[in-house]
Amino acid sequence: MLLLSSCCISVCPFTAKQPSFLRTPQRITSGLSSDRMILRGVGAAAVSSSTLRDLVFVVNPQGANGRTAKEWKKLLPYLRTRLGKDCNVCESLTTGPSHAIDITREAIRDGADAVIAVGGDGTLHEVVNGFFWEGKPVSSLNSEASHSTALGLIPLGTMILVKLWTALLKGCDRVDVGVIANKEGRDLHYFINVADVHLSAKAGFYASKYKKFGNLCYVIGALQAFMGHDNQDMRIRVNGGEWELYPQVTALCVGNAKYFGGGMKITPNAVPGNGNLEVVVLQYFKWYDFVLKLHKLYNGTHLSVNNVSSRSVQSIEVEEISGSGSIYVQSDGEHLGFLPRKFRILPGAIDIIS
């Protein structure tokens, strides 16, 4: 659970304007004056004393088959009781894909102290991506900003988010963020947890279609992904060095944090504040290898298994040898397309609320 130091909540709606990434580039201003902070576009209720912390809660009411909306409604009275006198909270409900990205960008433009994702991994993924615009932090585009906007999380979705946030809060005031780009270095996406390639990414793609079944969706997705699956020869380049051949790759995972797939500890040595990504590669795996070694994948002891390797990197490029263009790529549970892709780390990219 996200903890905010003593606040009393004043709830106001936050309505994002036309998406930032669709508007003509312009200098971003904070909306700050000497004695008042105004969150533009949120109405008079959002005007507050400069002593109040402005928090924007981004809620996906459709998350967890509607359970997120129900839990959020129950949580609000607790927040009003639990928190003190220092917060002005703006609630914003998402209405569709990528809406949380737009809300986050607008909130940062307007000088919010924090943007808090409420819901599952999809909402968190979009909020993290909203911290960036055209390859740069949104906050860096505001020359008049007096502070940076922090990231928060209320994990009302899967248990993986609880584990992720616990890891993020261990000794971190700022966390690293992973970046994924295409071969030309464009089409940027950001991730705070794990990005992965091939079988696991394909399983995640199918699992997203069965989220109404809870964590069972990952089992269903994996079974469907195994149908017609073939290991693939790949080549990788680490930190701009020489290309290396990796034959018969089953899955390749790039971790900023440790967990994915319903709580699987796939990159157990990843630390989201050490300036590195952990890359774990599974090779020559058959379907029965996953059945026999599933417990090791969940408890993070799989690095001792044959045909599993791990290394720490700042950047890695991944290509398939065959060039079929059919090898799946995802990050934080979101399908991003197919190989080739480049992955790199942005050290200390985002402040977090602890």
C-alpha atoms as one frame of an Amber mdcrd trajectory, in Angstrom:
protein
   0.000   0.000   0.000   1.180   3.452  -0.860   1.878   5.574   2.219   1.541
   9.335   2.097   2.627  11.393   5.080  -0.183  13.033   7.050  -2.695  14.592
   4.672  -6.341  15.500   4.638  -7.872  14.919   1.249  -9.805  17.339  -0.845
 -11.023  15.355  -3.838 -11.415  17.098  -7.197 -11.708  15.775 -10.738  -8.758
  15.991 -13.087  -9.584  16.112 -16.778  -6.736  15.826 -19.257  -6.801  18.016
 -22.317  -5.949  16.965 -25.843  -3.069  14.459 -25.587   0.281  16.169 -25.118
   1.868  14.077 -27.830  -0.717  15.327 -30.377  -0.254  19.009 -29.631   2.240
  21.249 -31.374   5.485  21.268 -29.312   5.627  24.279 -27.018   7.374  25.470
 -23.916   5.721  23.888 -20.929   4.857  26.138 -18.003   4.114  25.005 -14.495
   1.124  27.184 -13.665   2.816  28.244 -10.434   2.582  31.698  -8.938   3.992
  33.130  -5.738   1.094  32.122  -3.500  -1.170  29.743  -5.424  -0.894  26.542
  -7.424  -3.390  25.937 -10.178  -3.864  22.604 -11.934  -5.087  23.901 -15.277
  -8.254  22.375 -16.666  -9.453  20.872 -13.357 -11.790  23.617 -12.214 -11.879
  25.961  -9.266 -11.871  23.092  -6.802  -8.292  22.337  -7.782  -6.980  25.758
  -6.747  -5.123  25.329  -3.485  -2.728  26.977  -1.131   0.936  26.597  -1.972
   1.324  24.584   1.241  -0.804  21.752  -0.141   0.709  18.866  -2.073  -1.146
  18.330  -5.331  -1.655  14.640  -6.032  -3.277  13.182  -9.144  -4.694   9.679
  -8.712  -5.031   7.873 -12.049  -7.679   5.176 -11.695  -8.611   2.552 -14.263
 -12.235   1.755 -13.318 -12.250  -1.241 -15.681  -9.173  -2.795 -14.044  -9.489
  -6.311 -12.637 -12.905  -6.668 -14.279 -14.263  -3.636 -12.451 -12.873  -4.596
  -9.060 -10.458  -1.652  -9.101 -13.343   0.848  -9.216 -15.104  -0.862  -6.309
 -11.954  -1.003  -4.178 -11.074   2.603  -4.989 -14.515   3.788  -3.818 -13.938
   1.993  -0.514 -10.400   3.341  -0.224 -11.283   7.033  -0.555 -12.991   7.313
   2.875  -9.960   5.628   4.453  -7.641   8.127   2.798  -9.731  11.026   4.066
  -9.496   9.651   7.596  -5.901   8.443   7.472  -4.184  11.406   5.870  -3.596
  14.822   7.432  -3.882  18.385   6.180  -1.323  18.741   3.449  -2.825  17.223
   0.306  -5.101  18.332  -2.494  -6.053  15.165  -4.360  -7.369  15.113  -7.925
  -9.036  11.937  -9.130  -8.933  11.043 -12.828 -10.661   7.985 -14.269  -9.243
   6.541 -17.477 -11.597   5.887 -20.374  -9.484   3.741 -22.669  -6.011   2.662
 -23.820  -3.234   5.267 -23.430  -5.494   7.676 -21.533  -3.354   7.312 -18.393
  -0.320   8.422 -20.430  -2.070  11.632 -21.403  -3.353  12.284 -17.874   0.141
  11.837 -16.441   1.775  14.165 -18.956  -0.838  16.831 -18.337  -0.475  16.521
 -14.559   3.308  16.912 -14.764   2.910  19.897 -17.095   0.580  21.454 -14.526
   3.075  21.049 -11.667   1.568  18.125  -9.748   3.663  16.901  -6.832   2.864
  13.260  -7.578   0.953  11.060  -9.993  -0.307   7.869  -8.359  -1.351   4.861
 -10.448  -4.356   3.045  -8.986  -4.957  -0.407 -10.389  -3.000  -3.053 -12.244
   0.221  -3.367 -14.184  -1.326  -1.830 -17.304  -2.165   1.398 -15.486   1.294
   1.558 -13.927   2.885   0.961 -17.334   0.961   3.845 -18.899   1.664   6.220
 -16.012   5.404   5.472 -16.239   5.314   6.160 -19.989   3.500   9.412 -19.266
   6.573  10.697 -17.435   8.312  10.914 -20.827   7.584  12.725 -24.094   9.512
  12.408 -27.358  12.444  10.735 -25.588  12.754  13.263 -22.764  11.302  13.519
 -19.230   8.234  15.744 -19.350   9.536  17.595 -16.286  12.705  18.600 -18.161
  10.591  20.474 -20.709   9.404  22.886 -18.022  12.160  25.413 -17.327  10.093
  27.088 -14.610   9.367  23.959 -12.559  10.423  24.268  -8.936  10.204  20.535
  -8.227   9.883  17.198  -9.999   6.739  15.084 -10.027   6.983  11.798  -8.115
   5.504   8.430  -9.014   3.167   6.619  -6.628   1.268   3.359  -6.699  -1.767
   1.896  -5.001  -1.656  -1.737  -6.175  -5.277  -2.822  -6.460  -4.443  -5.318
  -9.204  -2.240  -8.402  -9.140   0.131  -9.388  -6.341   3.041  -8.744  -8.691
   2.536  -5.013  -8.116   2.795  -5.414  -4.348   6.078  -7.258  -4.789   7.302
  -4.696  -7.322   6.530  -1.714  -5.132   8.097  -3.385  -2.087  11.272  -3.812
  -4.131  11.169  -0.228  -5.364  10.888   1.162  -1.846  13.939  -0.666  -0.515
  16.515   2.096  -0.265  15.304   3.986  -3.348  14.138   7.592  -3.542  14.670
   7.549  -7.300  14.274   4.502  -9.515  15.746   3.494 -12.844  13.547   3.115
 -15.904  14.150   0.826 -18.870  13.770   2.100 -22.436  12.872   0.044 -25.500
  13.429   1.281 -29.050  13.232  -0.154 -32.539  16.324  -0.842 -34.642  16.538
   2.812 -35.701  16.326   4.001 -32.073  12.759   5.323 -32.440   9.296   4.224
 -31.246  10.297   4.549 -27.590   8.568   2.719 -24.763   9.460   2.779 -21.062
   9.220   0.067 -18.428   9.784  -0.075 -14.703   9.563  -3.823 -14.196  10.450
  -6.459 -16.844  10.576  -6.526 -20.642  10.728  -9.886 -22.387  11.097 -11.539
 -25.756   9.709 -14.641 -27.505   7.760 -17.318 -25.568   7.081 -15.347 -22.372
   6.092 -12.271 -24.386   3.816 -14.370 -26.575   2.285 -15.936 -23.460   1.705
 -12.452 -22.042   0.006 -11.400 -25.266  -2.445 -14.299 -25.013  -2.836 -13.920
 -21.241  -4.117 -10.371 -21.714  -7.171 -11.841 -23.427  -8.100 -13.898 -20.333
  -7.636 -11.389 -17.498 -11.141 -12.094 -16.242  -9.711 -15.362 -14.892  -7.206
 -13.585 -12.626  -3.732 -15.095 -12.324  -5.012 -18.186 -14.129  -4.782 -16.091
 -17.307  -0.989 -16.583 -17.272  -1.396 -20.365 -17.295  -3.903 -20.174 -20.137
  -1.662 -17.767 -22.040   1.367 -20.013 -21.610  -0.515 -23.078 -22.856  -1.714
 -21.199 -25.928   1.763 -19.773 -26.585   3.313 -23.238 -26.485   1.096 -24.356
 -29.340   3.309 -24.148 -32.436   6.206 -22.625 -30.474   9.760 -23.078 -31.777
  12.949 -21.922 -30.101  14.805 -19.374 -32.242  18.450 -18.528 -32.888  19.163
 -14.938 -31.874  22.071 -12.601 -31.657  22.629  -9.953 -29.021  24.980  -7.030
 -28.529  25.702  -5.890 -24.980  26.778  -2.321 -24.140  27.642  -1.617 -27.788
  30.171  -4.474 -27.991  30.475  -7.355 -30.425  27.480  -9.372 -31.603  27.078
 -12.744 -29.837  25.129 -15.767 -31.088  22.545 -17.279 -28.732  21.155 -20.465
 -30.317  17.688 -21.878 -29.621  16.410 -19.130 -27.359  13.129 -19.915 -25.630
  12.745 -16.607 -23.798  14.891 -13.569 -23.066  13.967 -11.313 -20.142  15.337
  -7.854 -19.395  14.681  -6.904 -15.782  14.758  -3.548 -14.051  12.914  -5.226
 -11.170  12.481  -8.904 -10.361   8.917 -10.050 -11.053   6.510 -10.681 -13.914
   3.829 -13.161 -15.012   1.705 -13.316 -11.887   4.616 -13.167  -9.445   7.334
 -15.129 -11.243  10.771 -14.019  -9.964  12.300 -14.149 -13.423  15.206 -11.681
 -12.975  16.119 -12.326  -9.323  19.260 -10.171  -9.266  17.635  -7.044 -10.707
  17.654  -3.950  -8.486  15.628  -0.960  -9.747  18.153   1.566  -8.495  21.603
   0.231  -9.364  21.882   1.597 -12.912  21.814  -1.843 -14.556  19.398  -4.219
 -16.233  19.545  -7.954 -15.562  19.218 -10.111 -18.663  18.123 -13.734 -18.190
  18.127 -16.043 -21.208  16.420 -19.462 -21.367  17.645 -21.737 -24.178  16.646
 -25.168 -25.514  13.600 -25.352 -23.206  10.755 -27.740 -24.020   7.231 -27.489
 -22.611   8.006 -30.119 -19.971  11.000 -28.100 -18.757   8.611 -25.365 -17.665
   6.392 -27.888 -15.886   9.329 -29.452 -14.045  11.069 -26.177 -13.231   8.108
 -23.872 -12.695   8.696 -23.689  -8.944  12.265 -22.505  -9.547  11.054 -19.781
 -11.905   8.655 -18.522  -9.252  11.099 -18.543  -6.343  14.018 -17.170  -8.363
  16.338 -20.173  -8.102  16.296 -20.994 -11.827  19.689 -19.380 -12.544  21.319
 -22.648 -11.467  19.351 -24.641 -14.061  21.067 -25.862 -17.228  20.570 -23.620
 -20.268  19.724 -20.572 -18.145  22.179 -17.652 -18.117  22.206 -14.204 -16.532
  24.238 -11.037 -17.007  24.132  -7.404 -15.920  24.035  -4.771 -18.698  23.406
  -1.103 -19.345  22.130  -1.763 -22.868  21.357  -4.736 -25.066  20.270  -5.155
 -28.684  18.365  -8.292 -29.690  17.755  -9.609 -33.202  16.503 -12.901 -34.570
  18.704 -14.681 -37.088  15.871 -15.762 -39.384  14.457 -12.250 -39.751  10.875
 -13.501 -39.741   9.598 -10.485 -37.811   7.354 -12.734 -35.714   9.189 -12.825
 -32.346   7.002 -11.141 -29.725   8.213  -8.334 -27.449   6.408  -6.986 -24.383
   7.139  -4.862 -21.331   5.288  -4.773 -18.022   2.658  -7.020 -19.595   2.005
  -4.769 -22.602   2.533  -6.082 -26.150   4.964  -3.833 -28.060   5.409  -5.635
 -31.358   8.262  -7.802 -32.611  12.054  -8.007 -32.859  14.475  -6.383 -33.486
  14.594  -4.169 -30.374  17.101  -2.191 -28.318  16.914  -2.012 -24.524  18.780
   0.405 -22.252  18.616   1.814 -18.727  17.873   5.364 -17.605  19.453   5.573
 -14.123  17.487   7.419 -11.445  14.883   8.604 -13.926  11.835   8.942 -11.648
  11.255  10.036  -8.048   8.993   7.743  -6.045   6.778   8.284  -3.031   7.950
   6.195  -0.098
